[in-house]
Amino acid sequence: MNFRSSGTFIRDFLRYGNGVVIILAVLYTLLFYSLAECEPDSVVLVLSGLLGFLTYSYDRMHDLGSESDIINAPERTNWLREHYTFMVYLCAMAVVISLIAMLLRPAAILPIISTIGLAFAYSLPILPDGKSLKKIPGVKTALIVVLWVILTFLIPMTVSGVHWSFPIIGGILYESLMIASIANLNDIRDTPGDRLAGVPTISVIFGVRIAFFFSLVTIIAATMVGVALGNWVLVMLGVIGTIGLLFNSSKILEMLR
């Protein structure tokens, strides 16, 4: 593999192989430590990143053969098929490292079990009618938010023994609103396939315009939470996200009308 092909693979792994999820999970966990005013735990940071990677990878690889994924993200689907064996090995390595990290931080086991249970329930047809939880109206985005909160706040909070406080609650609210906004934007992109698969996202039920304004309102609300916390980094991120949404609003709505 030459330098150029290696660079292409790394780029595609970040885009399709959930490398971005690892980065975001670690950053949100660092946000917890910042708000809790305690030293970051490197083992917990590893756990958050790897568990985020595993839960997201499981969902993507579980739906790999679905017609909706082929419609929604053909490039990602083709990349995952091409590198399926590599991703399986990578997930196996992540599981082993996560188990070792759990042995080092046994307090994390209970919230991790909750995470695993929600991740399976999110994708698997566990309901009597053969549906997964994400096919219940309004549940998909809520489940994603809960998973992120457990991974990046509740796990480090349990391990460190930090008590609930206004900054911690504010951080959870900020993250929840930001993740809800991002997840909904992804659902807008995936509207054609979600309609086909019967996934009742906001854009499928209420239309793309209402879904877009939902993302806009939630990201503005997150910015206000950042103001209340007095954390100007969070405020800046919220402002940048809001400007980005407004700047691309016409393009998004025109493409997905």
mmCIF file of C-alpha atoms in Angstrom:
data_model
loop_
_atom_site.group_PDB
_atom_site.id
_atom_site.type_symbol
_atom_site.label_atom_id
_atom_site.label_comp_id
_atom_site.label_asym_id
_atom_site.label_seq_id
_atom_site.Cartn_x
_atom_site.Cartn_y
_atom_site.Cartn_z
ATOM 1 C CA MET A 1 0.000 0.000 0.000
ATOM 2 C CA ASN A 2 1.620 3.289 -1.098
ATOM 3 C CA PHE A 3 1.368 6.644 0.648
ATOM 4 C CA ARG A 4 -1.522 7.851 -1.500
ATOM 5 C CA SER A 5 -3.617 4.715 -1.067
ATOM 6 C CA SER A 6 -2.879 4.741 2.679
ATOM 7 C CA GLY A 7 -4.136 8.307 2.881
ATOM 8 C CA THR A 8 -7.275 7.380 0.970
ATOM 9 C CA PHE A 9 -7.917 4.437 3.288
ATOM 10 C CA ILE A 10 -7.510 6.578 6.407
ATOM 11 C CA ARG A 11 -9.866 9.180 4.955
ATOM 12 C CA ASP A 12 -12.465 6.546 4.121
ATOM 13 C CA PHE A 13 -12.083 4.885 7.506
ATOM 14 C CA LEU A 14 -12.814 8.207 9.168
ATOM 15 C CA ARG A 15 -15.844 8.691 6.908
ATOM 16 C CA TYR A 16 -17.238 5.159 6.674
ATOM 17 C CA GLY A 17 -15.407 3.120 9.314
ATOM 18 C CA ASN A 18 -16.652 5.237 12.213
ATOM 19 C CA GLY A 19 -13.354 6.873 13.037
ATOM 20 C CA VAL A 20 -15.249 10.133 13.569
ATOM 21 C CA VAL A 21 -17.397 8.391 16.192
ATOM 22 C CA ILE A 22 -14.257 7.456 18.143
ATOM 23 C CA ILE A 23 -13.042 11.054 18.055
ATOM 24 C CA LEU A 24 -16.401 12.494 19.126
ATOM 25 C CA ALA A 25 -16.793 9.959 21.947
ATOM 26 C CA VAL A 26 -13.365 10.854 23.333
ATOM 27 C CA LEU A 27 -14.034 14.596 23.004
ATOM 28 C CA TYR A 28 -17.392 14.406 24.796
ATOM 29 C CA THR A 29 -15.795 12.301 27.548
ATOM 30 C CA LEU A 30 -13.127 14.966 27.899
ATOM 31 C CA LEU A 31 -15.960 17.492 28.169
ATOM 32 C CA PHE A 32 -17.278 15.542 31.169
ATOM 33 C CA TYR A 33 -13.890 15.663 32.880
ATOM 34 C CA SER A 34 -13.596 19.367 32.148
ATOM 35 C CA LEU A 35 -17.022 20.100 33.657
ATOM 36 C CA ALA A 36 -16.352 17.784 36.612
ATOM 37 C CA GLU A 37 -12.984 19.497 37.139
ATOM 38 C CA CYS A 38 -11.106 16.227 37.545
ATOM 39 C CA GLU A 39 -8.215 14.542 35.769
ATOM 40 C CA PRO A 40 -9.164 12.513 32.663
ATOM 41 C CA ASP A 41 -8.912 8.749 33.083
ATOM 42 C CA SER A 42 -7.071 7.329 30.068
ATOM 43 C CA VAL A 43 -8.685 3.891 30.520
ATOM 44 C CA VAL A 44 -12.166 5.423 30.449
ATOM 45 C CA LEU A 45 -11.253 7.479 27.389
ATOM 46 C CA VAL A 46 -10.227 4.269 25.624
ATOM 47 C CA LEU A 47 -13.475 2.601 26.710
ATOM 48 C CA SER A 48 -15.635 5.474 25.469
ATOM 49 C CA GLY A 49 -13.920 5.600 22.092
ATOM 50 C CA LEU A 50 -13.942 1.848 21.492
ATOM 51 C CA LEU A 51 -17.512 1.302 22.711
ATOM 52 C CA GLY A 52 -18.696 4.150 20.516
ATOM 53 C CA PHE A 53 -16.899 2.512 17.593
ATOM 54 C CA LEU A 54 -18.354 -0.919 18.386
ATOM 55 C CA THR A 55 -21.974 0.168 18.822
ATOM 56 C CA TYR A 56 -21.947 2.253 15.654
ATOM 57 C CA SER A 57 -20.069 -0.383 13.649
ATOM 58 C CA TYR A 58 -22.481 -3.093 14.777
ATOM 59 C CA ASP A 59 -25.462 -1.096 13.539
ATOM 60 C CA ARG A 60 -23.832 -0.270 10.212
ATOM 61 C CA MET A 61 -22.643 -3.835 9.580
ATOM 62 C CA HIS A 62 -25.965 -5.321 10.747
ATOM 63 C CA ASP A 63 -27.824 -3.235 8.135
ATOM 64 C CA LEU A 64 -25.211 -3.747 5.424
ATOM 65 C CA GLY A 65 -27.455 -5.897 3.242
ATOM 66 C CA SER A 66 -30.566 -3.765 3.650
ATOM 67 C CA GLU A 67 -31.954 -1.978 0.623
ATOM 68 C CA SER A 68 -32.321 1.216 2.637
ATOM 69 C CA ASP A 69 -28.579 1.401 3.360
ATOM 70 C CA ILE A 70 -27.792 0.861 -0.320
ATOM 71 C CA ILE A 71 -30.075 3.781 -1.207
ATOM 72 C CA ASN A 72 -29.006 6.060 1.663
ATOM 73 C CA ALA A 73 -25.244 5.584 1.499
ATOM 74 C CA PRO A 74 -24.057 3.530 -1.493
ATOM 75 C CA GLU A 75 -20.414 4.637 -1.145
ATOM 76 C CA ARG A 76 -20.294 3.706 2.538
ATOM 77 C CA THR A 77 -22.045 0.399 1.847
ATOM 78 C CA ASN A 78 -19.572 -0.507 -0.907
ATOM 79 C CA TRP A 79 -16.601 0.475 1.266
ATOM 80 C CA LEU A 80 -17.842 -1.635 4.185
ATOM 81 C CA ARG A 81 -18.430 -4.612 1.910
ATOM 82 C CA GLU A 82 -14.945 -4.271 0.461
ATOM 83 C CA HIS A 83 -13.351 -4.047 3.917
ATOM 84 C CA TYR A 84 -15.813 -6.242 5.807
ATOM 85 C CA THR A 85 -13.189 -8.765 6.999
ATOM 86 C CA PHE A 86 -10.896 -5.975 8.146
ATOM 87 C CA MET A 87 -13.761 -4.360 10.083
ATOM 88 C CA VAL A 88 -14.616 -7.680 11.747
ATOM 89 C CA TYR A 89 -11.005 -8.087 12.894
ATOM 90 C CA LEU A 90 -10.940 -4.474 14.035
ATOM 91 C CA CYS A 91 -14.143 -4.956 16.035
ATOM 92 C CA ALA A 92 -12.736 -8.142 17.589
ATOM 93 C CA MET A 93 -9.625 -6.249 18.679
ATOM 94 C CA ALA A 94 -11.806 -3.469 20.091
ATOM 95 C CA VAL A 95 -13.819 -6.028 22.083
ATOM 96 C CA VAL A 96 -10.664 -7.568 23.585
ATOM 97 C CA ILE A 97 -9.204 -4.180 24.531
ATOM 98 C CA SER A 98 -12.567 -3.073 25.968
ATOM 99 C CA LEU A 99 -12.773 -6.222 28.126
ATOM 100 C CA ILE A 100 -9.295 -5.534 29.495
ATOM 101 C CA ALA A 101 -10.263 -1.918 30.200
ATOM 102 C CA MET A 102 -13.428 -3.092 31.971
ATOM 103 C CA LEU A 103 -11.353 -5.352 34.220
ATOM 104 C CA LEU A 104 -9.222 -2.324 35.074
ATOM 105 C CA ARG A 105 -12.326 -0.214 35.764
ATOM 106 C CA PRO A 106 -14.996 -2.655 37.077
ATOM 107 C CA ALA A 107 -17.294 0.216 38.107
ATOM 108 C CA ALA A 108 -17.910 0.794 34.391
ATOM 109 C CA ILE A 109 -19.364 -2.685 33.826
ATOM 110 C CA LEU A 110 -22.996 -1.906 34.744
ATOM 111 C CA PRO A 111 -23.399 1.173 32.492
ATOM 112 C CA ILE A 112 -21.529 -0.679 29.738
ATOM 113 C CA ILE A 113 -24.006 -3.570 29.960
ATOM 114 C CA SER A 114 -26.796 -1.000 29.579
ATOM 115 C CA THR A 115 -25.046 0.385 26.517
ATOM 116 C CA ILE A 116 -24.698 -3.055 24.941
ATOM 117 C CA GLY A 117 -28.342 -3.864 25.644
ATOM 118 C CA LEU A 118 -29.553 -0.620 24.060
ATOM 119 C CA ALA A 119 -27.259 -1.104 21.059
ATOM 120 C CA PHE A 120 -28.724 -4.542 20.367
ATOM 121 C CA ALA A 121 -32.284 -3.361 20.995
ATOM 122 C CA TYR A 122 -31.702 -0.471 18.587
ATOM 123 C CA SER A 123 -31.013 -2.755 15.622
ATOM 124 C CA LEU A 124 -32.406 -6.222 16.369
ATOM 125 C CA PRO A 125 -36.090 -7.154 15.743
ATOM 126 C CA ILE A 126 -36.921 -7.750 19.420
ATOM 127 C CA LEU A 127 -40.527 -6.514 19.358
ATOM 128 C CA PRO A 128 -43.467 -8.928 18.864
ATOM 129 C CA ASP A 129 -44.165 -7.621 15.361
ATOM 130 C CA GLY A 130 -40.552 -8.219 14.305
ATOM 131 C CA LYS A 131 -39.495 -4.581 14.554
ATOM 132 C CA SER A 132 -36.525 -3.041 16.306
ATOM 133 C CA LEU A 133 -36.841 -0.123 18.720
ATOM 134 C CA LYS A 134 -35.630 2.351 16.113
ATOM 135 C CA LYS A 135 -38.789 1.672 14.097
ATOM 136 C CA ILE A 136 -41.012 3.078 16.863
ATOM 137 C CA PRO A 137 -41.912 6.717 16.064
ATOM 138 C CA GLY A 138 -39.730 9.144 17.991
ATOM 139 C CA VAL A 139 -37.534 6.457 19.541
ATOM 140 C CA LYS A 140 -34.583 6.336 17.116
ATOM 141 C CA THR A 141 -33.101 9.750 17.951
ATOM 142 C CA ALA A 142 -33.863 9.329 21.670
ATOM 143 C CA LEU A 143 -31.994 6.008 21.753
ATOM 144 C CA ILE A 144 -28.964 7.506 20.029
ATOM 145 C CA VAL A 145 -28.909 10.358 22.556
ATOM 146 C CA VAL A 146 -29.183 7.967 25.528
ATOM 147 C CA LEU A 147 -26.349 5.802 24.169
ATOM 148 C CA TRP A 148 -24.062 8.820 23.827
ATOM 149 C CA VAL A 149 -24.903 10.094 27.315
ATOM 150 C CA ILE A 150 -24.134 6.697 28.871
ATOM 151 C CA LEU A 151 -20.872 6.345 26.948
ATOM 152 C CA THR A 152 -19.453 9.790 27.511
ATOM 153 C CA PHE A 153 -20.977 10.961 30.811
ATOM 154 C CA LEU A 154 -22.436 8.137 32.904
ATOM 155 C CA ILE A 155 -19.511 5.723 32.461
ATOM 156 C CA PRO A 156 -16.819 8.256 33.478
ATOM 157 C CA MET A 157 -19.129 9.625 36.179
ATOM 158 C CA THR A 158 -19.610 6.156 37.682
ATOM 159 C CA VAL A 159 -15.908 5.309 37.547
ATOM 160 C CA SER A 160 -14.720 8.623 38.987
ATOM 161 C CA GLY A 161 -17.411 8.802 41.675
ATOM 162 C CA VAL A 162 -18.302 12.381 40.710
ATOM 163 C CA HIS A 163 -21.688 13.536 42.041
ATOM 164 C CA TRP A 164 -24.425 15.231 40.060
ATOM 165 C CA SER A 165 -24.008 18.983 39.712
ATOM 166 C CA PHE A 166 -25.287 21.849 37.588
ATOM 167 C CA PRO A 167 -22.290 21.703 35.192
ATOM 168 C CA ILE A 168 -22.689 17.927 34.729
ATOM 169 C CA ILE A 169 -26.434 18.191 34.071
ATOM 170 C CA GLY A 170 -25.794 21.117 31.732
ATOM 171 C CA GLY A 171 -23.125 19.123 29.892
ATOM 172 C CA ILE A 172 -25.493 16.192 29.431
ATOM 173 C CA LEU A 173 -28.189 18.541 28.141
ATOM 174 C CA TYR A 174 -25.728 20.213 25.758
ATOM 175 C CA GLU A 175 -24.531 16.884 24.390
ATOM 176 C CA SER A 176 -28.095 15.547 24.088
ATOM 177 C CA LEU A 177 -29.219 18.539 22.051
ATOM 178 C CA MET A 178 -26.153 18.474 19.801
ATOM 179 C CA ILE A 179 -26.390 14.722 19.181
ATOM 180 C CA ALA A 180 -30.143 15.007 18.510
ATOM 181 C CA SER A 181 -29.450 17.742 15.954
ATOM 182 C CA ILE A 182 -26.706 15.754 14.207
ATOM 183 C CA ALA A 183 -28.685 12.491 14.241
ATOM 184 C CA ASN A 184 -31.680 14.261 12.761
ATOM 185 C CA LEU A 185 -29.556 15.805 9.997
ATOM 186 C CA ASN A 186 -28.311 12.316 9.143
ATOM 187 C CA ASP A 187 -31.929 11.159 9.066
ATOM 188 C CA ILE A 188 -32.750 13.955 6.620
ATOM 189 C CA ARG A 189 -29.987 12.670 4.349
ATOM 190 C CA ASP A 190 -31.334 9.120 4.733
ATOM 191 C CA THR A 191 -34.994 10.003 4.145
ATOM 192 C CA PRO A 192 -35.451 7.963 0.900
ATOM 193 C CA GLY A 193 -34.080 4.764 2.410
ATOM 194 C CA ASP A 194 -35.837 5.273 5.743
ATOM 195 C CA ARG A 195 -39.162 5.617 3.955
ATOM 196 C CA LEU A 196 -38.472 2.348 2.162
ATOM 197 C CA ALA A 197 -37.417 0.566 5.365
ATOM 198 C CA GLY A 198 -40.312 1.964 7.384
ATOM 199 C CA VAL A 199 -38.102 3.827 9.857
ATOM 200 C CA PRO A 200 -40.350 6.606 11.267
ATOM 201 C CA THR A 201 -37.854 9.450 11.602
ATOM 202 C CA ILE A 202 -38.933 13.072 11.953
ATOM 203 C CA SER A 203 -38.237 13.747 8.273
ATOM 204 C CA VAL A 204 -40.277 10.698 7.220
ATOM 205 C CA ILE A 205 -43.265 11.516 9.473
ATOM 206 C CA PHE A 206 -43.358 15.313 9.303
ATOM 207 C CA GLY A 207 -41.297 16.139 6.216
ATOM 208 C CA VAL A 208 -37.819 17.467 5.556
ATOM 209 C CA ARG A 209 -38.569 21.119 6.351
ATOM 210 C CA ILE A 210 -39.869 20.435 9.853
ATOM 211 C CA ALA A 211 -36.969 18.036 10.449
ATOM 212 C CA PHE A 212 -34.493 20.714 9.359
ATOM 213 C CA PHE A 213 -35.991 23.293 11.722
ATOM 214 C CA PHE A 214 -35.892 20.699 14.519
ATOM 215 C CA SER A 215 -32.117 20.451 14.039
ATOM 216 C CA LEU A 216 -31.815 24.227 13.905
ATOM 217 C CA VAL A 217 -33.807 24.713 17.123
ATOM 218 C CA THR A 218 -31.917 21.994 19.010
ATOM 219 C CA ILE A 219 -28.494 23.343 18.055
ATOM 220 C CA ILE A 220 -29.532 26.883 19.058
ATOM 221 C CA ALA A 221 -30.826 25.482 22.360
ATOM 222 C CA ALA A 222 -27.472 23.730 22.869
ATOM 223 C CA THR A 223 -25.725 27.056 22.302
ATOM 224 C CA MET A 224 -27.915 28.629 25.009
ATOM 225 C CA VAL A 225 -26.952 25.833 27.394
ATOM 226 C CA GLY A 226 -23.305 26.631 26.653
ATOM 227 C CA VAL A 227 -24.023 30.264 27.579
ATOM 228 C CA ALA A 228 -25.682 29.167 30.842
ATOM 229 C CA LEU A 229 -22.625 27.058 31.669
ATOM 230 C CA GLY A 230 -20.327 29.972 30.871
ATOM 231 C CA ASN A 231 -18.337 27.669 28.602
ATOM 232 C CA TRP A 232 -17.420 29.742 25.574
ATOM 233 C CA VAL A 233 -15.892 26.822 23.697
ATOM 234 C CA LEU A 234 -19.313 25.131 23.707
ATOM 235 C CA VAL A 235 -20.950 28.404 22.712
ATOM 236 C CA MET A 236 -18.514 28.823 19.813
ATOM 237 C CA LEU A 237 -19.179 25.274 18.594
ATOM 238 C CA GLY A 238 -22.922 25.902 18.776
ATOM 239 C CA VAL A 239 -22.629 29.192 16.884
ATOM 240 C CA ILE A 240 -20.468 27.570 14.187
ATOM 241 C CA GLY A 241 -22.991 24.730 13.864
ATOM 242 C CA THR A 242 -25.907 27.180 13.625
ATOM 243 C CA ILE A 243 -24.164 29.274 10.971
ATOM 244 C CA GLY A 244 -23.324 26.118 9.037
ATOM 245 C CA LEU A 245 -26.937 24.970 9.108
ATOM 246 C CA LEU A 246 -28.258 28.345 7.989
ATOM 247 C CA PHE A 247 -25.619 28.647 5.272
ATOM 248 C CA ASN A 248 -26.552 25.240 3.833
ATOM 249 C CA SER A 249 -30.296 25.416 4.480
ATOM 250 C CA SER A 250 -31.341 26.238 0.911
ATOM 251 C CA LYS A 251 -29.114 23.503 -0.516
ATOM 252 C CA ILE A 252 -30.378 20.879 1.939
ATOM 253 C CA LEU A 253 -34.034 21.684 1.483
ATOM 254 C CA GLU A 254 -33.713 21.888 -2.287
ATOM 255 C CA MET A 255 -31.928 18.539 -2.518
ATOM 256 C CA LEU A 256 -34.398 16.740 -0.283
ATOM 257 C CA ARG A 257 -37.649 18.496 -1.114
#
